[in-house]
mmCIF file with all atom_site columns, N, CA and C in Angstrom:
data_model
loop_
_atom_site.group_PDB
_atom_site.id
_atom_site.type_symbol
_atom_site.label_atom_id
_atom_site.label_alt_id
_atom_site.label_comp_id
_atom_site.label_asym_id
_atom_site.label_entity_id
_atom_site.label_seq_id
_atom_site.pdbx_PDB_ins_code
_atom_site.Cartn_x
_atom_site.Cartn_y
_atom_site.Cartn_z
_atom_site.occupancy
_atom_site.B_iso_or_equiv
_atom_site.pdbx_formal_charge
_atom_site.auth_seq_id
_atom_site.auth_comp_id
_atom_site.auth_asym_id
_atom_site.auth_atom_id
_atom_site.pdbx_PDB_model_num
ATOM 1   N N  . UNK A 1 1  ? 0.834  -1.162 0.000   1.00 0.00 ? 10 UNK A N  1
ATOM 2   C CA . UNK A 1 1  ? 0.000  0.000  0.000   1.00 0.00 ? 10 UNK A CA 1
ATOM 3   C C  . UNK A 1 1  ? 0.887  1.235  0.000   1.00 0.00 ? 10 UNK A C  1
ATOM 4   N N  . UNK A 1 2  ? 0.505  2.277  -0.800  1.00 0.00 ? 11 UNK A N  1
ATOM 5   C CA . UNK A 1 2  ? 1.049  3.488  -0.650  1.00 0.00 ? 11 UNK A CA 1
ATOM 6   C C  . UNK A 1 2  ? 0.555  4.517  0.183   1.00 0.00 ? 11 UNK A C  1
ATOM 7   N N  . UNK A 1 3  ? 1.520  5.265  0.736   1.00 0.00 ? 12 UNK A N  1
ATOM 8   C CA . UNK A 1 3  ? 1.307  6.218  1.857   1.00 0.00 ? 12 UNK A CA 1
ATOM 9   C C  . UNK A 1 3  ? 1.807  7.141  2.002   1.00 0.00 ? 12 UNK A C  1
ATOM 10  N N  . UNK A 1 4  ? 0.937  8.301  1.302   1.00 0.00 ? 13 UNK A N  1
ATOM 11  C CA . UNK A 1 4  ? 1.652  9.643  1.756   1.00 0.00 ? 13 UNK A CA 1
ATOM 12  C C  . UNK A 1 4  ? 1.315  10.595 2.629   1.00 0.00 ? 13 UNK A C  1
ATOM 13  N N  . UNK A 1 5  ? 2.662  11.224 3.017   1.00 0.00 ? 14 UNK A N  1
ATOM 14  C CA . UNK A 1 5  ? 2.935  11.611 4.635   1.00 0.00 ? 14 UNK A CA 1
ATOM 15  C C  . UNK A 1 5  ? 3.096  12.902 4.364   1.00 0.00 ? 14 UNK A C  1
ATOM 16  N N  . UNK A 1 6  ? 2.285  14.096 5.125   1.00 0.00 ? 15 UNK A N  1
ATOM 17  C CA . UNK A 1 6  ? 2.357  15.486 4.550   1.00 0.00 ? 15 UNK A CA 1
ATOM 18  C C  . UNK A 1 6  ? 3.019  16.103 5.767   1.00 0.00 ? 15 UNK A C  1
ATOM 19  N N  . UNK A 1 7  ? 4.649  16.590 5.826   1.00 0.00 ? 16 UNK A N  1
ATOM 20  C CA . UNK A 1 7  ? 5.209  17.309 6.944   1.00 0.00 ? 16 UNK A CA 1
ATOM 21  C C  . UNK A 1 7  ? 5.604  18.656 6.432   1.00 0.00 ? 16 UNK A C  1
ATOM 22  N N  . UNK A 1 8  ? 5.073  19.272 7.659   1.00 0.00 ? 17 UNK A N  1
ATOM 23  C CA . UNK A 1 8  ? 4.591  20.621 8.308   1.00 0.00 ? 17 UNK A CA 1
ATOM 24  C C  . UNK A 1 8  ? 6.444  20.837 7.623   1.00 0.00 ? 17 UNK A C  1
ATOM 25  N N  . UNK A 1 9  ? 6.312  22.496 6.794   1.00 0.00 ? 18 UNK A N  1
ATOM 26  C CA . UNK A 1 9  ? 7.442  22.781 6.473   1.00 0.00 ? 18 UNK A CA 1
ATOM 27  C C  . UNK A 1 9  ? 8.834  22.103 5.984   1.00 0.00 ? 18 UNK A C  1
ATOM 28  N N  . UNK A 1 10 ? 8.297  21.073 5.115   1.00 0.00 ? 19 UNK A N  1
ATOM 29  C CA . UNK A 1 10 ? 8.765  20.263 3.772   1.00 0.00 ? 19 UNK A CA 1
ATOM 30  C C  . UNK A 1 10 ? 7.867  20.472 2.678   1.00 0.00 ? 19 UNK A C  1
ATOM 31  N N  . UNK A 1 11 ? 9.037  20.805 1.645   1.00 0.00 ? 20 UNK A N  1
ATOM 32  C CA . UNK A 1 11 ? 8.383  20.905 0.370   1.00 0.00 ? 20 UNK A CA 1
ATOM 33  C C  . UNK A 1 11 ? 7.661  19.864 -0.368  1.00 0.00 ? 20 UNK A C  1
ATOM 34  N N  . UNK A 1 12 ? 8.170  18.725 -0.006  1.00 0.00 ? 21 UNK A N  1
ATOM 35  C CA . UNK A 1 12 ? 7.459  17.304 -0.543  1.00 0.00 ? 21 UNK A CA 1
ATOM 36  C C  . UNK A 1 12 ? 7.104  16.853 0.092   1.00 0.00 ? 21 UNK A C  1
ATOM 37  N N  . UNK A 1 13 ? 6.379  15.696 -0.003  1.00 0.00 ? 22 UNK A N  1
ATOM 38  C CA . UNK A 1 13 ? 5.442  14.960 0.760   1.00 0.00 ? 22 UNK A CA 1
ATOM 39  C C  . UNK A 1 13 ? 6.660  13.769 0.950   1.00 0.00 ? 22 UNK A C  1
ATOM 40  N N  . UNK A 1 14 ? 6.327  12.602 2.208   1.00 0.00 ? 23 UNK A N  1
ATOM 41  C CA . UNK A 1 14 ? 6.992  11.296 2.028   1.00 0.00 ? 23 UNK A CA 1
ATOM 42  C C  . UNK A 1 14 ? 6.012  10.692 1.702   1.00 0.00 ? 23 UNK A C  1
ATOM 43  N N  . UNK A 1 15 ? 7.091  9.558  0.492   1.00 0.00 ? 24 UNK A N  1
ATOM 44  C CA . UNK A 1 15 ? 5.819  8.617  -0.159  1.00 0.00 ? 24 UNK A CA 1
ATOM 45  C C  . UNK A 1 15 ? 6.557  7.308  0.219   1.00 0.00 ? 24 UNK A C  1
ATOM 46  N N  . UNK A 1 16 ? 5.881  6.599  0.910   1.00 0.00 ? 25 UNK A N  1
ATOM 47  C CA . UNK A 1 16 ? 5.867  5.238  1.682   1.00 0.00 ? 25 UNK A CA 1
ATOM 48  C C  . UNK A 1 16 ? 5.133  4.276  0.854   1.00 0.00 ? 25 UNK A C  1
ATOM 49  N N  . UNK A 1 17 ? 6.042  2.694  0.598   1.00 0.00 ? 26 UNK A N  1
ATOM 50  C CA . UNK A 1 17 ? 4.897  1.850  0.349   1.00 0.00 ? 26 UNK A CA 1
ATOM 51  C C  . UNK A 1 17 ? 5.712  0.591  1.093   1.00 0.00 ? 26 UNK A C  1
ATOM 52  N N  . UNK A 1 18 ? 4.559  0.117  1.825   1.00 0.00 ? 27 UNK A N  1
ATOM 53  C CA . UNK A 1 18 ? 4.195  -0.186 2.986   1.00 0.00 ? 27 UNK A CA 1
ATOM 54  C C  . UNK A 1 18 ? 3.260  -1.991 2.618   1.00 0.00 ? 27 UNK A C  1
ATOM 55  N N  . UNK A 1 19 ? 3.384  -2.885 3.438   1.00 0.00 ? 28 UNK A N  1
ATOM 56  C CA . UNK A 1 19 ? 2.712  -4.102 3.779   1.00 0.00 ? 28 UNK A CA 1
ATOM 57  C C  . UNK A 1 19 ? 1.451  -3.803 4.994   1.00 0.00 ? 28 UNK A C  1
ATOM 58  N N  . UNK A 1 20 ? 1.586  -2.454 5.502   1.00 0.00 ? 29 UNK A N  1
ATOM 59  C CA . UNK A 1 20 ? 0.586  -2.612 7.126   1.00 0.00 ? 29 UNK A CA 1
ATOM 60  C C  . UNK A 1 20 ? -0.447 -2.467 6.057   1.00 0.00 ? 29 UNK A C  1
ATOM 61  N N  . UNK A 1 21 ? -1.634 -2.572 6.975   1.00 0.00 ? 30 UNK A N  1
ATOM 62  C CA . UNK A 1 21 ? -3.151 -2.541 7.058   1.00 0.00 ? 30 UNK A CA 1
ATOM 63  C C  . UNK A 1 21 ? -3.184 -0.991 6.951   1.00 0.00 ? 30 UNK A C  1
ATOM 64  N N  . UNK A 1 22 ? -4.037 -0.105 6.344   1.00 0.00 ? 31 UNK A N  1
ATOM 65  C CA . UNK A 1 22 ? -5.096 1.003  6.662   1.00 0.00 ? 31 UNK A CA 1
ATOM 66  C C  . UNK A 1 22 ? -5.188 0.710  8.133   1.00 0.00 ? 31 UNK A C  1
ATOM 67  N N  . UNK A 1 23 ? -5.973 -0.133 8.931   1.00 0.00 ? 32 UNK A N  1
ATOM 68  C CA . UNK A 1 23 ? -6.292 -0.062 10.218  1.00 0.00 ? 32 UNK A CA 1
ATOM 69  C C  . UNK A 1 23 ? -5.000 -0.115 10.807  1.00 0.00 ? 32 UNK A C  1
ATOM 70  N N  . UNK A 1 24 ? -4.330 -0.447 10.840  1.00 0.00 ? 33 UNK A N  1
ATOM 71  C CA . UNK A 1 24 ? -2.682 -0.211 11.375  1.00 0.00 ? 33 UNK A CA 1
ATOM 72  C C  . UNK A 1 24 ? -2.480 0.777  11.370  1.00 0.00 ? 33 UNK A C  1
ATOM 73  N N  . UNK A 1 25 ? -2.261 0.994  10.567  1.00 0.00 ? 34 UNK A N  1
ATOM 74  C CA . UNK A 1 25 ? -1.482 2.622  9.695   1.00 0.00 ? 34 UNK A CA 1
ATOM 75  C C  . UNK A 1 25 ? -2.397 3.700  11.389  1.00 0.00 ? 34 UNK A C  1
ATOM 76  N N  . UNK A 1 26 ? -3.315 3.591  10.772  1.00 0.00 ? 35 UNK A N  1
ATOM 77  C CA . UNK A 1 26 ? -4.626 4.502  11.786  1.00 0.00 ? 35 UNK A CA 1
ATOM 78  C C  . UNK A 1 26 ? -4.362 4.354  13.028  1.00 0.00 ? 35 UNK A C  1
ATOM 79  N N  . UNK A 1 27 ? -4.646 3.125  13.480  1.00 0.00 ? 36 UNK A N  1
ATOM 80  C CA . UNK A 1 27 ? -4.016 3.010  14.781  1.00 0.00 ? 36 UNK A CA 1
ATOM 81  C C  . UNK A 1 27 ? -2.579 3.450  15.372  1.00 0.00 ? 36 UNK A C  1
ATOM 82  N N  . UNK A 1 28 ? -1.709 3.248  14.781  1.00 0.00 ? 37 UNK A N  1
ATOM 83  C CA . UNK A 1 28 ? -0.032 3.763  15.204  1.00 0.00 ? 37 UNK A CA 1
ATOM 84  C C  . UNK A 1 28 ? -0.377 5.310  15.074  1.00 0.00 ? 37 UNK A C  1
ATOM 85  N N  . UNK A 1 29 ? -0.995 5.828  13.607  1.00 0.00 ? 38 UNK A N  1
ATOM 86  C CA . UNK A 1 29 ? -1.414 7.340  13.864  1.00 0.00 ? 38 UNK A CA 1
ATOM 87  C C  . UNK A 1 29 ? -1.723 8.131  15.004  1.00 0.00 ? 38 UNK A C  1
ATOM 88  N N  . UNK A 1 30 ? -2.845 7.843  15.356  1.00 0.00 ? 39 UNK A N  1
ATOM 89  C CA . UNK A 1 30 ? -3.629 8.176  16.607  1.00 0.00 ? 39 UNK A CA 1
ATOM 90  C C  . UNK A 1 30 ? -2.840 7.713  17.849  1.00 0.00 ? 39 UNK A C  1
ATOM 91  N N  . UNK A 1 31 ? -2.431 6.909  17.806  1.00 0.00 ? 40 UNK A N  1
ATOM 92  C CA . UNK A 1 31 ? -1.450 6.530  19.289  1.00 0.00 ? 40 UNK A CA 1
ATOM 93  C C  . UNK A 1 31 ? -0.236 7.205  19.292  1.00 0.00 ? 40 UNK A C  1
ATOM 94  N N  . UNK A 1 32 ? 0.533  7.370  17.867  1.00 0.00 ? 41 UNK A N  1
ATOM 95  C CA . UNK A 1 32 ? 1.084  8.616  17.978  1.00 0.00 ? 41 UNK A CA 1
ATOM 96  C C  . UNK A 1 32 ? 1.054  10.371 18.340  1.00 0.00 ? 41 UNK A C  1
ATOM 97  N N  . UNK A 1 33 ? -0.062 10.353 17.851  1.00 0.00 ? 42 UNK A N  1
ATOM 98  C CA . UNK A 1 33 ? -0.668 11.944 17.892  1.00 0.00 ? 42 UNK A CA 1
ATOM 99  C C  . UNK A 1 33 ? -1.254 12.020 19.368  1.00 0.00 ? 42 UNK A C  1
ATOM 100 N N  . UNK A 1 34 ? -1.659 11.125 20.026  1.00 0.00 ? 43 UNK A N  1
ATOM 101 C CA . UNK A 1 34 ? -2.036 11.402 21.396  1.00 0.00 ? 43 UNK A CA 1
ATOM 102 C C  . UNK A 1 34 ? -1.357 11.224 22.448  1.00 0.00 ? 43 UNK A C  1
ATOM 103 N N  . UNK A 1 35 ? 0.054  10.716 22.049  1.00 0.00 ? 44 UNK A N  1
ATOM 104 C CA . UNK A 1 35 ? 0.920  10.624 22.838  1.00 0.00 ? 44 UNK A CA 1
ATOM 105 C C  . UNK A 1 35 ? 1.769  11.839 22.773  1.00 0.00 ? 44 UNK A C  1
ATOM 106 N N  . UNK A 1 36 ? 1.598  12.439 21.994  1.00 0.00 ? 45 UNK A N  1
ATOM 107 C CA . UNK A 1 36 ? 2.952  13.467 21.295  1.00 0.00 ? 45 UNK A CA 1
ATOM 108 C C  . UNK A 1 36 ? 4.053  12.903 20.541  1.00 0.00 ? 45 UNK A C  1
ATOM 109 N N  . UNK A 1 37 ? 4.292  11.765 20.817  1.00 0.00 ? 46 UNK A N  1
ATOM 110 C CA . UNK A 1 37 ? 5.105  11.152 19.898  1.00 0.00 ? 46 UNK A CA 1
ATOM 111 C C  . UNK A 1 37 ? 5.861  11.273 18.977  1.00 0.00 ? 46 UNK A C  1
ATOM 112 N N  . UNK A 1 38 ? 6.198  9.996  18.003  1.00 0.00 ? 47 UNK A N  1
ATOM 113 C CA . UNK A 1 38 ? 6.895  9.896  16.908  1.00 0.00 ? 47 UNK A CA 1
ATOM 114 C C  . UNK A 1 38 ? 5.709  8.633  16.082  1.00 0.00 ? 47 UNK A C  1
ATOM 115 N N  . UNK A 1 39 ? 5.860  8.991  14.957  1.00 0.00 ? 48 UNK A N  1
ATOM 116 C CA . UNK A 1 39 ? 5.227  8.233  13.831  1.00 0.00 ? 48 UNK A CA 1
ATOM 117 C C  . UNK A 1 39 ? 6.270  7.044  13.207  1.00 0.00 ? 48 UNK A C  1
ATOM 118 N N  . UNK A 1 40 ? 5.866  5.872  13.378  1.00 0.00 ? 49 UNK A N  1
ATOM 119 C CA . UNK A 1 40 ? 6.962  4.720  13.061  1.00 0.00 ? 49 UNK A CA 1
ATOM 120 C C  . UNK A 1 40 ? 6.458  4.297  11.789  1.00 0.00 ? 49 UNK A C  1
ATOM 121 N N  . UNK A 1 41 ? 6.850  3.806  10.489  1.00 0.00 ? 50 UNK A N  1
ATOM 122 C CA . UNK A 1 41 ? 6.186  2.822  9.626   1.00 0.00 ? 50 UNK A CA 1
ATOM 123 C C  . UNK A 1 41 ? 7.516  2.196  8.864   1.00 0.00 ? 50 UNK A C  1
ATOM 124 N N  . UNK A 1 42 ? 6.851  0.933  8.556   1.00 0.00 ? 51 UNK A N  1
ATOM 125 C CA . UNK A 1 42 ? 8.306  0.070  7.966   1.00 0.00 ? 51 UNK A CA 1
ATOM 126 C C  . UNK A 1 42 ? 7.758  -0.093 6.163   1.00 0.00 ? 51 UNK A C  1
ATOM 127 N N  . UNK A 1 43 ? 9.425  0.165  5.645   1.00 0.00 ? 52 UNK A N  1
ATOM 128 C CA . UNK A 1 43 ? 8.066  -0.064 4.057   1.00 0.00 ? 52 UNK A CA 1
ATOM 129 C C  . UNK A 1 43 ? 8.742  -1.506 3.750   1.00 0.00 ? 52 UNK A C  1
ATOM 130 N N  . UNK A 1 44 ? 8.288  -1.868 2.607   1.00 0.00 ? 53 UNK A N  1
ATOM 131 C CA . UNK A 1 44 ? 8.783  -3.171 2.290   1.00 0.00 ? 53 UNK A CA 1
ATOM 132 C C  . UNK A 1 44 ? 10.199 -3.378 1.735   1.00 0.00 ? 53 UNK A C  1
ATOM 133 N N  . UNK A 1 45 ? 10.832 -2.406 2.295   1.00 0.00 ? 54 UNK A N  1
ATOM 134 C CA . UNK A 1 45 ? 11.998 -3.190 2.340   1.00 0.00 ? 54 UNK A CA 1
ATOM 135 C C  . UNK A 1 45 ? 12.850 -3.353 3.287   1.00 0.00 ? 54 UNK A C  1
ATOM 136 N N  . UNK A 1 46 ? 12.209 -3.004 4.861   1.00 0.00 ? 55 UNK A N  1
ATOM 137 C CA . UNK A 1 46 ? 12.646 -2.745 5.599   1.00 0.00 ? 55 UNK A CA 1
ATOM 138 C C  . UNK A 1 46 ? 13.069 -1.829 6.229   1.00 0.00 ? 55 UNK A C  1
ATOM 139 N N  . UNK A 1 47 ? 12.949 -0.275 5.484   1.00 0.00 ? 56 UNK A N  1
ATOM 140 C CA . UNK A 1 47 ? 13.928 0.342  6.210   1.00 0.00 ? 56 UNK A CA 1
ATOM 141 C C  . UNK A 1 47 ? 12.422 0.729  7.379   1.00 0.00 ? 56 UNK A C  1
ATOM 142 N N  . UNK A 1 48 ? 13.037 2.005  8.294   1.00 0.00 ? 57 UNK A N  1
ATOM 143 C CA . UNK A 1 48 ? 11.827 2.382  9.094   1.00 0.00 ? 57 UNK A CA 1
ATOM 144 C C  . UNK A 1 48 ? 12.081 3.575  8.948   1.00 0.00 ? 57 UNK A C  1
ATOM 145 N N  . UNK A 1 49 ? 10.564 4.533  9.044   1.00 0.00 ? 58 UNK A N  1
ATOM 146 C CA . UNK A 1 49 ? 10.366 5.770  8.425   1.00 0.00 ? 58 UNK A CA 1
ATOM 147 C C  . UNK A 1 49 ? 9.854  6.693  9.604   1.00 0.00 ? 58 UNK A C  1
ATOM 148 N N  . UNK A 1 50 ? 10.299 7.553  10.203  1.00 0.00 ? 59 UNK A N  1
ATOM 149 C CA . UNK A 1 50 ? 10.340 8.050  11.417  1.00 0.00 ? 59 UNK A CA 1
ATOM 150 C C  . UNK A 1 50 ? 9.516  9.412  11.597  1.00 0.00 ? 59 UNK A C  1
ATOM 151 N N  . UNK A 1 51 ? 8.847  10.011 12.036  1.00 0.00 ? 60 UNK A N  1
ATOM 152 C CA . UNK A 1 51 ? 8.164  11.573 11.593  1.00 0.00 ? 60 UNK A CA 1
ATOM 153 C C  . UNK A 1 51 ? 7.482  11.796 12.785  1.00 0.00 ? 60 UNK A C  1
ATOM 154 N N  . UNK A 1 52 ? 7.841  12.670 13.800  1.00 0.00 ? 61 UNK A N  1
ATOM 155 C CA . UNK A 1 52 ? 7.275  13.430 14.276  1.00 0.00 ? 61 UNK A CA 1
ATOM 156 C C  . UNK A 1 52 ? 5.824  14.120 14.322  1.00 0.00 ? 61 UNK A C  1
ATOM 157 N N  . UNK A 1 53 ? 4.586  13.431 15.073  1.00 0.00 ? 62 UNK A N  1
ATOM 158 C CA . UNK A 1 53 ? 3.819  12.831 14.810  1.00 0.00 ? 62 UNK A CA 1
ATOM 159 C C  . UNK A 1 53 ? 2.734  14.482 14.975  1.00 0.00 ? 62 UNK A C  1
ATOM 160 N N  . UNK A 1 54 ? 3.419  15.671 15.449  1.00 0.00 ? 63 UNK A N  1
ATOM 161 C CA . UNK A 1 54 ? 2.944  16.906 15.762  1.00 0.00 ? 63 UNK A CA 1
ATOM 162 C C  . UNK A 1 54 ? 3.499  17.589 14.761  1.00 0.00 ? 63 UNK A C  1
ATOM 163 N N  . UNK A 1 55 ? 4.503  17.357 13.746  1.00 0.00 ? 64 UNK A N  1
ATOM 164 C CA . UNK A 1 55 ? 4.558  18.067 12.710  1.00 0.00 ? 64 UNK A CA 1
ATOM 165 C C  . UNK A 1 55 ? 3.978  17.428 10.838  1.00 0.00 ? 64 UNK A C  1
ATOM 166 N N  . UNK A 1 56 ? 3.316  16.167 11.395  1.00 0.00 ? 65 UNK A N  1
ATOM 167 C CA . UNK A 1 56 ? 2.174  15.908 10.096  1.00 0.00 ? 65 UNK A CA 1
ATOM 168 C C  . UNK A 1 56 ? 1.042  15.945 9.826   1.00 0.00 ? 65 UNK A C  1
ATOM 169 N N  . UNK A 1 57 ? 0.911  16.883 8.594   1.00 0.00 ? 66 UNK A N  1
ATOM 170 C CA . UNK A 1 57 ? -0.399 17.449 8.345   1.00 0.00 ? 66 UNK A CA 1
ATOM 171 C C  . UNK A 1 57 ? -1.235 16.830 7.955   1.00 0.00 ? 66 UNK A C  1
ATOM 172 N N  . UNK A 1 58 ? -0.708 15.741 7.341   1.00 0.00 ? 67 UNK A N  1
ATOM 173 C CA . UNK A 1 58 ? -1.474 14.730 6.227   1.00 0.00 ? 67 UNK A CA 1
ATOM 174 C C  . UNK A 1 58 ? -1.137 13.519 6.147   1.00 0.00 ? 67 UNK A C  1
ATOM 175 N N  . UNK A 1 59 ? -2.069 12.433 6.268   1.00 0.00 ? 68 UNK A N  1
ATOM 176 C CA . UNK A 1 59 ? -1.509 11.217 5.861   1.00 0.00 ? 68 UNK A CA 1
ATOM 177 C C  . UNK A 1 59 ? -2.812 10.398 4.615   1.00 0.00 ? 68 UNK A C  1
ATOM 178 N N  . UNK A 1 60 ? -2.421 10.295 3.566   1.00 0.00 ? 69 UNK A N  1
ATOM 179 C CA . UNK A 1 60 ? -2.984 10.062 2.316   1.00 0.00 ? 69 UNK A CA 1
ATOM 180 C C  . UNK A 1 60 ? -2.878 8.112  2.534   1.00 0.00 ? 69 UNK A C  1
ATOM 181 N N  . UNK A 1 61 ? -4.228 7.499  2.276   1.00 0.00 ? 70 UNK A N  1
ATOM 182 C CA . UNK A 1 61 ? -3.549 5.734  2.084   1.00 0.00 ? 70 UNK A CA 1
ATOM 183 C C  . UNK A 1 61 ? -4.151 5.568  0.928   1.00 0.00 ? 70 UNK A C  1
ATOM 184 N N  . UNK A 1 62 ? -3.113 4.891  -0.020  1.00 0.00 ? 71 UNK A N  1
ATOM 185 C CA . UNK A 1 62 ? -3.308 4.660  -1.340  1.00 0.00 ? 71 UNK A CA 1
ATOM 186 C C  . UNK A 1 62 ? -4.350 3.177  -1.212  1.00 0.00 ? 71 UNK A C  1
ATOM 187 N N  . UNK A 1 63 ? -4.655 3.012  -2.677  1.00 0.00 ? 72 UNK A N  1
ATOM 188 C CA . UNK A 1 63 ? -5.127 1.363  -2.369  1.00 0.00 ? 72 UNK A CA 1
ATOM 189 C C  . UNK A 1 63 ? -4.250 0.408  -2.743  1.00 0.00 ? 72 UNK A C  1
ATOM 190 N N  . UNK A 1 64 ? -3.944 -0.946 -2.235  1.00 0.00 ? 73 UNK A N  1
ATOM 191 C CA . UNK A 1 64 ? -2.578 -1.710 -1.943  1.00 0.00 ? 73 UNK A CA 1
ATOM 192 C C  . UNK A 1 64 ? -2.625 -2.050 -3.799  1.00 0.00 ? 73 UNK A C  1
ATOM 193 N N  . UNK A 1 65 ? -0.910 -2.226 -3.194  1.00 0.00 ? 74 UNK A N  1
ATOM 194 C CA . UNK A 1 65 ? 0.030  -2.190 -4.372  1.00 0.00 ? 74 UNK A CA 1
ATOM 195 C C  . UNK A 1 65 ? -0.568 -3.554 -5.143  1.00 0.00 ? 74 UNK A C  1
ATOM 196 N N  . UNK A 1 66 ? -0.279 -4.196 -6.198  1.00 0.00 ? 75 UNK A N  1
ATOM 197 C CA . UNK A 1 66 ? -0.488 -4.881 -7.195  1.00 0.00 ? 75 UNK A CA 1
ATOM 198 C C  . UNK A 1 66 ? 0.751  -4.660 -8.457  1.00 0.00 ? 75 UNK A C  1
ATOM 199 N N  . UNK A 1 67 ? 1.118  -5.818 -8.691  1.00 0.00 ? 76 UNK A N  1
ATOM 200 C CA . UNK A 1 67 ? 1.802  -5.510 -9.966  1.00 0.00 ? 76 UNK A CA 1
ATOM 201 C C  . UNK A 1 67 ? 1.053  -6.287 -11.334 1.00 0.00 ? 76 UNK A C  1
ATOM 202 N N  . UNK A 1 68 ? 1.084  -5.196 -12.163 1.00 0.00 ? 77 UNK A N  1
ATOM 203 C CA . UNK A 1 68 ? 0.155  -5.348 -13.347 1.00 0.00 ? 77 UNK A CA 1
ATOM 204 C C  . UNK A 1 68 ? 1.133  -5.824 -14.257 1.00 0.00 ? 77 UNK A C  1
ATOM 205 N N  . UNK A 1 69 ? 1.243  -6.760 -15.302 1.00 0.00 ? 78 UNK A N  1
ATOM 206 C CA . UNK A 1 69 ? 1.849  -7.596 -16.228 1.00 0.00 ? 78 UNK A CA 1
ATOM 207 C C  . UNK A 1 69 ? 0.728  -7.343 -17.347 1.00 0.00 ? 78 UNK A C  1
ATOM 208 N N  . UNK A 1 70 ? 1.401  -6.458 -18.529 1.00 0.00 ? 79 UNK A N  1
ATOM 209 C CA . UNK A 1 70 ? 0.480  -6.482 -19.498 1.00 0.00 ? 79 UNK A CA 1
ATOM 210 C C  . UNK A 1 70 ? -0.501 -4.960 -19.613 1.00 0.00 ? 79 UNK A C  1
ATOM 211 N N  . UNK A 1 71 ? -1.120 -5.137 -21.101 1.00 0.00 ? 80 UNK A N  1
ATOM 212 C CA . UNK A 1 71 ? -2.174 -4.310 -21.333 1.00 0.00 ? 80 UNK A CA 1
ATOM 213 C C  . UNK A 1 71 ? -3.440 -4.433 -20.529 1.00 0.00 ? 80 UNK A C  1
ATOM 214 N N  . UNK A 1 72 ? -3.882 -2.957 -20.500 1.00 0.00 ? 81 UNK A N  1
ATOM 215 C CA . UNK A 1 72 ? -5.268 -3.183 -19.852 1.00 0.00 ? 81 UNK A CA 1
ATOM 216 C C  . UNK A 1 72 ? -6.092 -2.748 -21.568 1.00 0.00 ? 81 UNK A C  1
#
């Protein structure tokens, strides 16, 4: 799944793609943001993606990845 991450005073967005759930994603969100926290997510290749959970404006969830072989 793709996931983009909108931080407060960056010109670009982070674009994450990711194995969690939507309901994951949401949940770590909110447990971040009410903690004050930090925002954790791992993408598929392992690395881990770190963001400061009071300076993101936006979090966009794509619909999960698929690889397409061929004409549509």
């Amino acid at each position: 799944m793709e996931v983009k991450i909108g931080v407060q005073h960056a010109q670009r967005e982070l674009v994450v793609d990711t194995d969690a759930t939507p309901e994951d994603i949401e949940a770590r969100l909110t447990e971040a943001m009410a903690a004050s926290g930090v925002f954790r997510l791992n993408d598929v290749k392992g690395r881990s993606i770190v963001v400061p959970a009071d300076k993101i404006t936006y979090v966009e969830l794509g619909s999960p990845t698929s690889s397409t072989v061929g004409f549509r």
